[in-house]
Coordinates of C-alpha atoms and ligand atoms in Angstrom, one line a residue:
Chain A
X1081 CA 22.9 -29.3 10.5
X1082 CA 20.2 -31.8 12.2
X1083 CA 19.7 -29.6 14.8
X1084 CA 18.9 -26.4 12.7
X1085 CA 16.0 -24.9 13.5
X1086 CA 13.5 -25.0 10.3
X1087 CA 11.8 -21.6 9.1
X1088 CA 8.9 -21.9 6.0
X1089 CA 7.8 -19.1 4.3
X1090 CA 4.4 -19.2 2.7
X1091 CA 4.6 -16.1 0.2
X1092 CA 7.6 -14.8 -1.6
X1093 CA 7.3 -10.9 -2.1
X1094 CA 8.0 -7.5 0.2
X1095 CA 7.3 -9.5 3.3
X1096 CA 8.3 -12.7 3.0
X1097 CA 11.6 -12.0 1.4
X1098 CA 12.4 -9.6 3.7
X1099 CA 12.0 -11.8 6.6
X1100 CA 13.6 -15.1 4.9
X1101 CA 16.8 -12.5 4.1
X1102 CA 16.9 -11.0 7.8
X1103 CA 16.4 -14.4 9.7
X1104 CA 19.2 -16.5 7.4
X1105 CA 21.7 -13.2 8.6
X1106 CA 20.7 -13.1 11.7
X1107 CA 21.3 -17.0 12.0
X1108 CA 23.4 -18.7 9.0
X1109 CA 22.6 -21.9 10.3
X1110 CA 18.6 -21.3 9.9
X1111 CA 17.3 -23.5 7.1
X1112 CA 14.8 -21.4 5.3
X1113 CA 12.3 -21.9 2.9
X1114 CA 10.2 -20.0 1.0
X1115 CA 7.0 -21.2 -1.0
X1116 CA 5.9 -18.7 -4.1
X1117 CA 3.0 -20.0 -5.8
X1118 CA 3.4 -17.3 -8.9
X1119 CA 6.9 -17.8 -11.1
X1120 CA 8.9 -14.9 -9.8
X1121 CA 10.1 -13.6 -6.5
X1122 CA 10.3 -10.2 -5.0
X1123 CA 8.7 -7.8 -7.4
X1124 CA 6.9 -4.8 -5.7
X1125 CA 8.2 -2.1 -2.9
Chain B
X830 CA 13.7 -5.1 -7.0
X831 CA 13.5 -8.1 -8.6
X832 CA 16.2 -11.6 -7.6
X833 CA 15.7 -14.6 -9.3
X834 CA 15.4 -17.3 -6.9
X835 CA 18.7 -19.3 -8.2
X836 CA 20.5 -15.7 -6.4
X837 CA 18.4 -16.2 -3.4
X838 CA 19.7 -19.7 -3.3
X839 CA 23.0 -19.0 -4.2
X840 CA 23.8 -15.8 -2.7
X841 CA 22.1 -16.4 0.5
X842 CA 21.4 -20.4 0.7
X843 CA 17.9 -19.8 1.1
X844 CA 15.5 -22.6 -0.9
X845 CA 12.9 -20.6 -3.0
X846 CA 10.2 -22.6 -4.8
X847 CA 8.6 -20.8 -7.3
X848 CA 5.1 -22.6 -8.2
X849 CA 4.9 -23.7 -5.0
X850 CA 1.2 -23.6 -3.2
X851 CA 0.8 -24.1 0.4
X852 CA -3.0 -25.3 0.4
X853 CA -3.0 -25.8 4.3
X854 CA -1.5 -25.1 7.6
X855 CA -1.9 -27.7 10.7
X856 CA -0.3 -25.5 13.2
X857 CA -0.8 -28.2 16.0
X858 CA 1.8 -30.9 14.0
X859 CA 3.8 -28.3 12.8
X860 CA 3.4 -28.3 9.3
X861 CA 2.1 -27.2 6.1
X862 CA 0.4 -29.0 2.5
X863 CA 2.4 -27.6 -0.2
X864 CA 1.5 -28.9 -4.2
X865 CA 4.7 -28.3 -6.9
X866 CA 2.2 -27.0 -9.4
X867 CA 4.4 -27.8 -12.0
X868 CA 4.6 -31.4 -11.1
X869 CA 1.8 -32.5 -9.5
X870 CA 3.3 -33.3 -6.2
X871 CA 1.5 -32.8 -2.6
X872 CA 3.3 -33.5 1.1
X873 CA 3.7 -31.8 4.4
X874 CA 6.4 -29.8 5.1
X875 CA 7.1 -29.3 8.7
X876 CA 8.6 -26.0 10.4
X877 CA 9.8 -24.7 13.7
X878 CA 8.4 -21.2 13.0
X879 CA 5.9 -20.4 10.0
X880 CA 5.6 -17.4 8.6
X881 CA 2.8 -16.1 6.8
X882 CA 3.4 -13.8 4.2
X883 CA 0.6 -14.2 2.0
X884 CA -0.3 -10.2 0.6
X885 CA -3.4 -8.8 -0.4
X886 CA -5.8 -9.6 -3.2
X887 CA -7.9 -6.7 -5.0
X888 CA -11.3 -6.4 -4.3
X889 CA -13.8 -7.4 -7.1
X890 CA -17.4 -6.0 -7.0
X891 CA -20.0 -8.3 -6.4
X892 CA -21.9 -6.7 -8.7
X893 CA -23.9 -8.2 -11.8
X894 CA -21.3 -8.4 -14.9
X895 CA -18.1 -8.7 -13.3
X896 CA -16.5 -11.3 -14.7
X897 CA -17.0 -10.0 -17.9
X898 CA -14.0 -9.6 -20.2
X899 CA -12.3 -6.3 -20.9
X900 CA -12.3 -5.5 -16.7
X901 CA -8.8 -5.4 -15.3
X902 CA -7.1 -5.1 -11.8
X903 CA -3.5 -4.6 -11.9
X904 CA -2.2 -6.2 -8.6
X905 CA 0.6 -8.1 -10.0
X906 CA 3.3 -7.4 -12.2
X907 CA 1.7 -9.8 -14.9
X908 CA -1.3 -8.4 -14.5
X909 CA 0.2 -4.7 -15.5
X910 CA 2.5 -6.5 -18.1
X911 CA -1.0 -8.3 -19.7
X912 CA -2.9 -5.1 -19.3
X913 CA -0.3 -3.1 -21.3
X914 CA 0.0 -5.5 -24.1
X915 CA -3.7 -5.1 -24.4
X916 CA -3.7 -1.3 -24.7
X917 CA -0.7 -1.8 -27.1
X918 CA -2.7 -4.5 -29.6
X919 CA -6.4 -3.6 -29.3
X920 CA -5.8 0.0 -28.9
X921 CA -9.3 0.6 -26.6
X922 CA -10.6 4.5 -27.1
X923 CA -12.0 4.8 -23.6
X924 CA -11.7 3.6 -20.0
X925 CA -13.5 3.9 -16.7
X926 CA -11.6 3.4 -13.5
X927 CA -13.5 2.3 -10.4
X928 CA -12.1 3.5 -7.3
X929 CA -10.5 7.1 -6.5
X930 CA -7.0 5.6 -4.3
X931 CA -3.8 5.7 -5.4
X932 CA -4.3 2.7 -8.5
X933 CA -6.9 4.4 -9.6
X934 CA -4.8 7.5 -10.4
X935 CA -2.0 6.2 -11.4
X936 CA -3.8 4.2 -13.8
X937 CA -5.8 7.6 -15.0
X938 CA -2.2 8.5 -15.7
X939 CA -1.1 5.5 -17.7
X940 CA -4.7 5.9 -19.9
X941 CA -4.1 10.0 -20.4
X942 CA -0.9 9.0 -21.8
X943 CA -2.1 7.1 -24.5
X944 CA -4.5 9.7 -25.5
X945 CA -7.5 7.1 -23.7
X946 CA -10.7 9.3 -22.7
X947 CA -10.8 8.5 -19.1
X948 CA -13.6 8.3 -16.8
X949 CA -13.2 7.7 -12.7
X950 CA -16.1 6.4 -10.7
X951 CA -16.1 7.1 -6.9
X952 CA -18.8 6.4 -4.5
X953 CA -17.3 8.6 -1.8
X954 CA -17.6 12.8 -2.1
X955 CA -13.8 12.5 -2.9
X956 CA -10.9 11.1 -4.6
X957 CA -8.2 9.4 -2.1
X958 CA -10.3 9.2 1.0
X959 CA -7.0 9.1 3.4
X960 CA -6.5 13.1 2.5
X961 CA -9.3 15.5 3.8
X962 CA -11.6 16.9 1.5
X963 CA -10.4 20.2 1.3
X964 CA -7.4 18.7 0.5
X965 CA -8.8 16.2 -2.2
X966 CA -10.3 18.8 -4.6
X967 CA -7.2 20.1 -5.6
X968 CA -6.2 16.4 -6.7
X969 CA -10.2 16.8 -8.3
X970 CA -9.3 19.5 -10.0
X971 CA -6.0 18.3 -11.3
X972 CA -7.9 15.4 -12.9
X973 CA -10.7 17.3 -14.6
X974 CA -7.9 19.8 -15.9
X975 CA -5.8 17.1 -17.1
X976 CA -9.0 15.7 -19.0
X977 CA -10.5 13.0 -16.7
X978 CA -14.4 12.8 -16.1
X979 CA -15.4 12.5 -12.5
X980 CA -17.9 11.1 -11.1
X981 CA -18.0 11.6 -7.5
X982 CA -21.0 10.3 -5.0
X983 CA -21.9 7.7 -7.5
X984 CA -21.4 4.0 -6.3
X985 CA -20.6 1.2 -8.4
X986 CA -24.0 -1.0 -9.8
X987 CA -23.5 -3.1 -12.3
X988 CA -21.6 -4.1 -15.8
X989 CA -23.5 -3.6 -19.0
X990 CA -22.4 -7.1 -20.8
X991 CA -22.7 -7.5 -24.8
X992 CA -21.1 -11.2 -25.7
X993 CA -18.9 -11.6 -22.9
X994 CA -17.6 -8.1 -22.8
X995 CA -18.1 -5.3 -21.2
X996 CA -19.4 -2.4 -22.6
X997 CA -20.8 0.0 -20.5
X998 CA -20.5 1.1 -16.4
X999 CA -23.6 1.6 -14.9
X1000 CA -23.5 3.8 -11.6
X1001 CA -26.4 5.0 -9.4
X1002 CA -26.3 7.8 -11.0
X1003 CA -25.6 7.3 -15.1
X1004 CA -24.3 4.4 -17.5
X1005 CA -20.7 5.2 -19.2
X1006 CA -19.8 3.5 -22.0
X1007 CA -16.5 2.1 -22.7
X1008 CA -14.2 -0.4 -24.0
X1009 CA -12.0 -1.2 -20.8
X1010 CA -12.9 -0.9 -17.1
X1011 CA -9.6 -0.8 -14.3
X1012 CA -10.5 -1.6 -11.2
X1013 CA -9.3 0.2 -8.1
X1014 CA -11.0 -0.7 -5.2
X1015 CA -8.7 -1.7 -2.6
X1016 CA -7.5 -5.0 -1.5
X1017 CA -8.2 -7.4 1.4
X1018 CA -5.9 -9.4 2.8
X1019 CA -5.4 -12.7 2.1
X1020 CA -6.2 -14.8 4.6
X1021 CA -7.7 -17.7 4.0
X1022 CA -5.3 -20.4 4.9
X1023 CA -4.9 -18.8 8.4
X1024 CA -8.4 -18.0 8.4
X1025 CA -9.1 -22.6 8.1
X1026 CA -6.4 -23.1 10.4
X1027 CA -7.9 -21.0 13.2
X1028 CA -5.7 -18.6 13.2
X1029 CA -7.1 -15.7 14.8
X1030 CA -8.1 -12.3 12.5
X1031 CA -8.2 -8.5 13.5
X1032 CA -8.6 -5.7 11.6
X1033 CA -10.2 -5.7 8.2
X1034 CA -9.6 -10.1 8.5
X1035 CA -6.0 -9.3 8.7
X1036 CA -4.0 -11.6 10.6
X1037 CA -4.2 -10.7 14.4
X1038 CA -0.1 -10.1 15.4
X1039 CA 1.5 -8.9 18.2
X1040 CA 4.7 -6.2 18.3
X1041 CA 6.9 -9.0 17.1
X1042 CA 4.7 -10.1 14.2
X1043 CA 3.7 -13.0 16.3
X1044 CA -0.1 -14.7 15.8
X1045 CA -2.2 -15.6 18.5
X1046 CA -0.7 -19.1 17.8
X1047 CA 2.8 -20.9 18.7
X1048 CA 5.3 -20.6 16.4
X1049 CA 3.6 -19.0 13.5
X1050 CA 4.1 -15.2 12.4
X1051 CA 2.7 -13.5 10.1
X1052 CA 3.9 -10.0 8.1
X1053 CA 2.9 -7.9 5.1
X1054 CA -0.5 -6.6 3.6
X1055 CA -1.8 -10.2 5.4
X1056 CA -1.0 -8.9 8.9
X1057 CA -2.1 -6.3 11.2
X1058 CA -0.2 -3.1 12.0
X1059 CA -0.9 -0.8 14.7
X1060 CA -1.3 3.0 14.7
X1061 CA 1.6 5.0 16.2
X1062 CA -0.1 7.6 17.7
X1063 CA -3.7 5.7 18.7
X1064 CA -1.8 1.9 19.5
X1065 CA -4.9 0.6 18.2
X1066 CA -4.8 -2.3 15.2
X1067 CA -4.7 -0.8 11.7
X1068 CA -4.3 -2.5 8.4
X1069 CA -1.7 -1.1 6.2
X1070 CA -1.2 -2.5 2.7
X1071 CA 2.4 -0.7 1.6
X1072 CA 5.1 -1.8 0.2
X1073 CA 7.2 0.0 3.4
X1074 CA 5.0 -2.0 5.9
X1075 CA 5.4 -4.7 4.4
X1076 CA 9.4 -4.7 4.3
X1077 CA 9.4 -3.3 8.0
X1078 CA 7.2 -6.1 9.2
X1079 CA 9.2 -8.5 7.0
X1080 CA 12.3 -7.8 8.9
X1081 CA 10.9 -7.9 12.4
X1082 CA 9.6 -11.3 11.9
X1083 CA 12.8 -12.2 10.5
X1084 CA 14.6 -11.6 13.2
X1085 CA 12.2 -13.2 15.6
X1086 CA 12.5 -16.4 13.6
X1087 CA 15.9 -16.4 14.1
X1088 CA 15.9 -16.1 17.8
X1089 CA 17.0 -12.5 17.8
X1090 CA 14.5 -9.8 19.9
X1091 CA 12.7 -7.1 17.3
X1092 CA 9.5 -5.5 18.0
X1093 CA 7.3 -3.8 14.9
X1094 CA 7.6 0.1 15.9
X1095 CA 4.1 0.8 14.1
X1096 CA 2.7 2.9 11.5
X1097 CA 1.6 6.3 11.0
X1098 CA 0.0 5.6 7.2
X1099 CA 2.6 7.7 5.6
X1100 CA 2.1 7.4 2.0
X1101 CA 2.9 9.2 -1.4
X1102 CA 1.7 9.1 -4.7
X1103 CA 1.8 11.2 -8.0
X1104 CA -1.1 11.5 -11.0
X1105 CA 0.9 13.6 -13.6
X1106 CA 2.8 16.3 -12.5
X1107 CA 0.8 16.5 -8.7
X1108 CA 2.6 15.1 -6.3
X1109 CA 0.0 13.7 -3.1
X1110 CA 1.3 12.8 0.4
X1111 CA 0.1 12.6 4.0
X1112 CA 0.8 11.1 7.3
X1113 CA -0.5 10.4 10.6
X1114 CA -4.3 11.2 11.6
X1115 CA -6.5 12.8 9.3
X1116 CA -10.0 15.0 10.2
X1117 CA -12.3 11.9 9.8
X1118 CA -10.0 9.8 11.7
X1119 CA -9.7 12.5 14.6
X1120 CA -13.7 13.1 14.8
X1121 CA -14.0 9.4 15.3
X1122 CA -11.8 9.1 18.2
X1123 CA -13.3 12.5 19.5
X1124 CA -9.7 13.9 20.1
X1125 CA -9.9 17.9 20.0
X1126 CA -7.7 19.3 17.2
X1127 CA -6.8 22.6 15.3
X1128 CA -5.9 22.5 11.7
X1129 CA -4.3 24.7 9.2
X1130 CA -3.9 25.1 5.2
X1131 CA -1.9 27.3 3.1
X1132 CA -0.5 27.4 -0.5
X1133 CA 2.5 28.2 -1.7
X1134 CA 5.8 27.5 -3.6
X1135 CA 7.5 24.2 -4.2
X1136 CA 10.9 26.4 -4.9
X1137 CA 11.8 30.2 -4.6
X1138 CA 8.7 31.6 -6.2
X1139 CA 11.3 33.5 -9.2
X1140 CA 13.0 30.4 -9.7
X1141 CA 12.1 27.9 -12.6
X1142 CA 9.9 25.3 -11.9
X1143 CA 8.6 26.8 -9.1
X1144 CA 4.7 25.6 -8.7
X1145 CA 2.1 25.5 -6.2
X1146 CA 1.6 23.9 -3.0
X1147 CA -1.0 23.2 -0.5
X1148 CA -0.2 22.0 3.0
X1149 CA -2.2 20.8 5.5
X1150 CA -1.1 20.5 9.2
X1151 CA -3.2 19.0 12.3
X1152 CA -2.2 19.3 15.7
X1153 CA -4.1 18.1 19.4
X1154 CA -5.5 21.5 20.7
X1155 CA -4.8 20.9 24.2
X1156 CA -0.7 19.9 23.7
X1157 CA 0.0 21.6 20.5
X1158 CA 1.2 18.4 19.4
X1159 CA 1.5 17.8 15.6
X1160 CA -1.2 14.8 15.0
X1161 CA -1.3 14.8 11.1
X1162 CA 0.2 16.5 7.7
X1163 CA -1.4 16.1 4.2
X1164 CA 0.5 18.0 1.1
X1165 CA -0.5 18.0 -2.3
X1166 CA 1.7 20.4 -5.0
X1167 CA 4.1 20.2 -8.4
X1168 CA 7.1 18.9 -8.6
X1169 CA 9.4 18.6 -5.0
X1170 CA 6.0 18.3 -2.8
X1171 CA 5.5 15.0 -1.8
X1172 CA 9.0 14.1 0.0
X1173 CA 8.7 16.7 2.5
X1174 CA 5.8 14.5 4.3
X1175 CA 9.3 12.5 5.6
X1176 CA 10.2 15.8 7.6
X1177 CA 6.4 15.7 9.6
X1178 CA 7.0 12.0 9.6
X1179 CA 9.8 12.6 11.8
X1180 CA 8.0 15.3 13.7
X1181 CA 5.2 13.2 14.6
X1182 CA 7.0 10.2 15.9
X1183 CA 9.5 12.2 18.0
X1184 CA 6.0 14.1 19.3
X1185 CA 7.4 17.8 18.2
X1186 CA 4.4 20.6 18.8
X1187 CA 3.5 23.1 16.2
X1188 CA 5.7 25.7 17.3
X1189 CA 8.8 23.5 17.5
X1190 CA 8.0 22.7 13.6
X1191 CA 7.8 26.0 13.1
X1192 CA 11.3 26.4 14.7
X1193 CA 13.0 23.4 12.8
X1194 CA 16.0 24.0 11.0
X1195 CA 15.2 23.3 7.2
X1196 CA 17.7 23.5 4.3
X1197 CA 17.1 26.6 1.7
X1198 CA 18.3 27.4 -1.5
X1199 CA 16.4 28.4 -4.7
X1200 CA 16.0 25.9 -6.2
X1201 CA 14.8 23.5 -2.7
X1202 CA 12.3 26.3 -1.5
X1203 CA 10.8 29.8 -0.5
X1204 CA 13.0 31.2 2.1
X1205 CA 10.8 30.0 4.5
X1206 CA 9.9 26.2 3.9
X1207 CA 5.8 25.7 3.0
X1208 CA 6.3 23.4 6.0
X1209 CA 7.5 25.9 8.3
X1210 CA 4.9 28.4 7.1
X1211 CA 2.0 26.3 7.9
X1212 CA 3.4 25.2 11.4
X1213 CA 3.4 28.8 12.6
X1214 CA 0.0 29.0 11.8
X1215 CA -1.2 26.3 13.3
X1216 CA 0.9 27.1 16.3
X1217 CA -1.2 30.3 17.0
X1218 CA -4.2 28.1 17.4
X1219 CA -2.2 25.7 19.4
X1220 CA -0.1 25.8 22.6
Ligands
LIG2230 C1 0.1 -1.3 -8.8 C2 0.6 -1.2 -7.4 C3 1.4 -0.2 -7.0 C4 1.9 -0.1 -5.7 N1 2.7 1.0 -5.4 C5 3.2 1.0 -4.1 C6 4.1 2.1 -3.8 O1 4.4 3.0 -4.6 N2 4.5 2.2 -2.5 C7 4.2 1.2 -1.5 O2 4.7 1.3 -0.4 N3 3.4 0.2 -1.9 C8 2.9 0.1 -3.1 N4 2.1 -1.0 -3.5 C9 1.8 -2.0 -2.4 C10 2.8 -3.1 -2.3 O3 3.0 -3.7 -3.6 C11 2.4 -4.2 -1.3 O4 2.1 -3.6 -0.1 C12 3.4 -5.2 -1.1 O5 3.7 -5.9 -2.3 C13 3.0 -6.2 -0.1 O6 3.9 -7.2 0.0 P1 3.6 -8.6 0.7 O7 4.8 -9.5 0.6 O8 2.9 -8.5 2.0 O9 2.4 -9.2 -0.3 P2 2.3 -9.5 -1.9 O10 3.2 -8.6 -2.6 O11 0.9 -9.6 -2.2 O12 3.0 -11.0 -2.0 C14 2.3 -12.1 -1.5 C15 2.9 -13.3 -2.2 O13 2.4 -14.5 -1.6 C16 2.1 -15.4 -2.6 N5 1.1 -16.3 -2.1 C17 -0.1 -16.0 -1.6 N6 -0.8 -17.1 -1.2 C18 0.1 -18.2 -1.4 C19 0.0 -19.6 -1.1 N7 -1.1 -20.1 -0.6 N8 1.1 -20.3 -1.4 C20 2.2 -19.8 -2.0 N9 2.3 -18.5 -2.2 C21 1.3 -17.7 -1.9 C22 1.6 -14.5 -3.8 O14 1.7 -15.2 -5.0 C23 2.5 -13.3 -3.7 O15 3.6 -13.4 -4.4 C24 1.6 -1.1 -4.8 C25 0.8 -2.2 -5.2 C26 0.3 -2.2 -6.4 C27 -0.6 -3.4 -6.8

């Protein structure tokens, strides 16, 4: 794992969830995080 | 659709963190300034690739009276869910919506309803500027005969205040008065943290991207309602704030970040919407659009069924077809009808993007049966048309 590459996410709706889902698929050993100021995830679109 | 972040984790090991606020980027160390707002916590966080997916946030009038109580936006899903629990307890008469787009008229909706007595303020000689005029009045006309009050060419001036909360709208042209006021303006992207971190902006202070979502600078990306698009048919920058683009975009970045090769295929602004029973849709260029980049066009418009005119819940449809006058090529589609309109702006979607002309529209091999369409598709009627104009 030390040499996974890290991805950060600043926003978790349409977009960044999207991406944070395509990128950990496309590379399982991606560490991804996401930062959502509000308190939920994913709502609109 | 809605995950909790505990599936995100689970399901797909990635770390969401909810109440989470990145306050600053540093692009040249790598890292961002996040705060844990529920704990009063601060440090950098440092990434191989950033992405910034920040949104859109509606545009409030910088006009006197604004931040008066009783006027509403409804950008977020709390911000609907407090809205609605407001019209549930306090039971307000009246409203005046601000802004003739898509939140605007679904919010005319929501009021009608309840029985509100609605009022729209636009500033423009139309409701939902992306659809031509002639195409607009019959949305107009929906409006007024579903009760709403319009007030077209009359801009926005200030907020008529009485102990905190609003009471009136005062326009260049009137004052309305009222107990709530939803505001529909539009949104601007949200780009502030890029905007401190020299991040270069395009388009409307949208982040400037490339194909494959990629800023100006290394190793950062950005996607969504915070990022450029670009226009399918022009190439040139465009900013899009859908849902659709925003999940498109998502994914191309995505796989970027992840070493893989995707490039954003562009937009044509395809949208729907529906205010009651009238369904709205368009795609691709419209008139003002065309005139501006002085392309030469013909146009056509014709009404007529949704389904096989004897067939129940058959209603009326207006389509509107644009095409380049010199290749026949179809440029841009608006439809506004009942009932079974709006989807068919997916079929000149398609017809755009693969470059079809007119007359190959009109040659297309559409599904009938009674309950779908007229014989001949409103689609299909409109193309011949236009095709007479056009090679
Ligand atoms: C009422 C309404 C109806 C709509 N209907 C449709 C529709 O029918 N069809 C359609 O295609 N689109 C629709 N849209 C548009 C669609 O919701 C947006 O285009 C989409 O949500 C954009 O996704 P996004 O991820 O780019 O941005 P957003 O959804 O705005 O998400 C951005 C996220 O980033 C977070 N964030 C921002 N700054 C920070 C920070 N500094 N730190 C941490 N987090 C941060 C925000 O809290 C937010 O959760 C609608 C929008 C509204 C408001």
């Amino acid at each position: 794992m030390g040499t996974s590459k890290k991805v950060v996410i600043i926003g978790g709706d349409a977009a960044g969830m999207s991406a944070a889902s395509v990128a950990k698929r496309k590379d399982p050993n991606l560490q991804v995080i996401v930062f959502e100021r509000g308190p939920h995830t994913s709502y609109s679109a | 659709m809605a995950r909790t972040p505990e599936e995100f984790r689970t399901k797909q090991q990635i770390d969401v963190r909810v109440l989470h606020e990145v306050v600053g980027i540093d692009p040249k160390a790598g890292r961002v300034r996040v705060v844990d707002l529920s704990a009063n916590r601060e440090w950098w966080e440092p990434y191989d690739h950033l992405l910034i997916a920040t949104g859109a946030v509606p545009l409030r009038p910088k006009v006197p009276g604004a931040d008066a109580a009783g006027i509403y936006g409804v950008h977020t899903l709390e911000s609907g869910i407090r809205l609605r629990k407001i019209l549930d307890e306090s039971r307000p008469a009246r409203a005046v919506i601000v802004g003739g787009g898509y939140i605007g008229l679904e919010m005319a909706e929501a009021f009608l309803l309840r029985g509100m007595q609605v009022s729209l303020v636009e500033k423009a000689p139309q409701v939902m500027g992306t659809l031509d005029e002639d195409m607009a009045v019959h949305i107009a006309q929906a409006l007024t005969d579903r009760g709403v009050t319009l007030h077209l060419n009359e801009g926005l001036e200030a907020f008529e205040v009485r102990d905190g909360r609003v009471r009136a709208v005062i326009t260049s042209q009137r004052s309305l008065e009222t107990d709530i006021v939803l505001l529909g303006m539009g949104v601007v992207p949200n780009t502030d943290l890029a905007r401190e971190a020299h991040i270069p902006l395009g388009e409307r202070g949208a982040v400037r991207v490339d194909r494959r979502m990629a800023t100006q600078v290394e190793g950062v990306w950005a996607a969504g309602d915070c990022a450029e698009s670009f226009h399918r048919l022009t190439g040139r920058p465009i900013h899009v704030a859908l849902g659709t683009v925003a999940n498109r975009h998502g994914r191309v970045a995505g796989m970027n970040m992840a070493g893989g090769e995707a490039s954003f295929s562009g937009v044509l602004g395809t949208a729907v919407t529906r205010i009651c029973s009238l369904e709205i849709a368009r795609t691709g260029l419209q008139t003002r659009e065309l005139e501006a980049l002085g392309r030469s066009f013909v146009s056509r418009t014709i009404e007529s069924h949704t389904r096989a005119g004897y067939f129940p819940g058959s209603g009326r449809i207006h389509v509107k077809l644009l095409a380049d006058s010199d290749t026949g090529a179809v440029l841009g589609a608006q439809i506004v009808g009942e009932e079974g309109a709006a989807k068919r702006i997916d079929v000149m979607a398609a017809a755009i993007t693969a470059g079809l002309t007119a007359q190959e529209v009109s040659e297309l091999d559409l599904g009938y049966a009674p309950p779908f369409s007229p014989l001949w598709d409103p689609l299909i009627i409109a193309a011949r048309l236009l095709a007479k104009d056009a090679p």
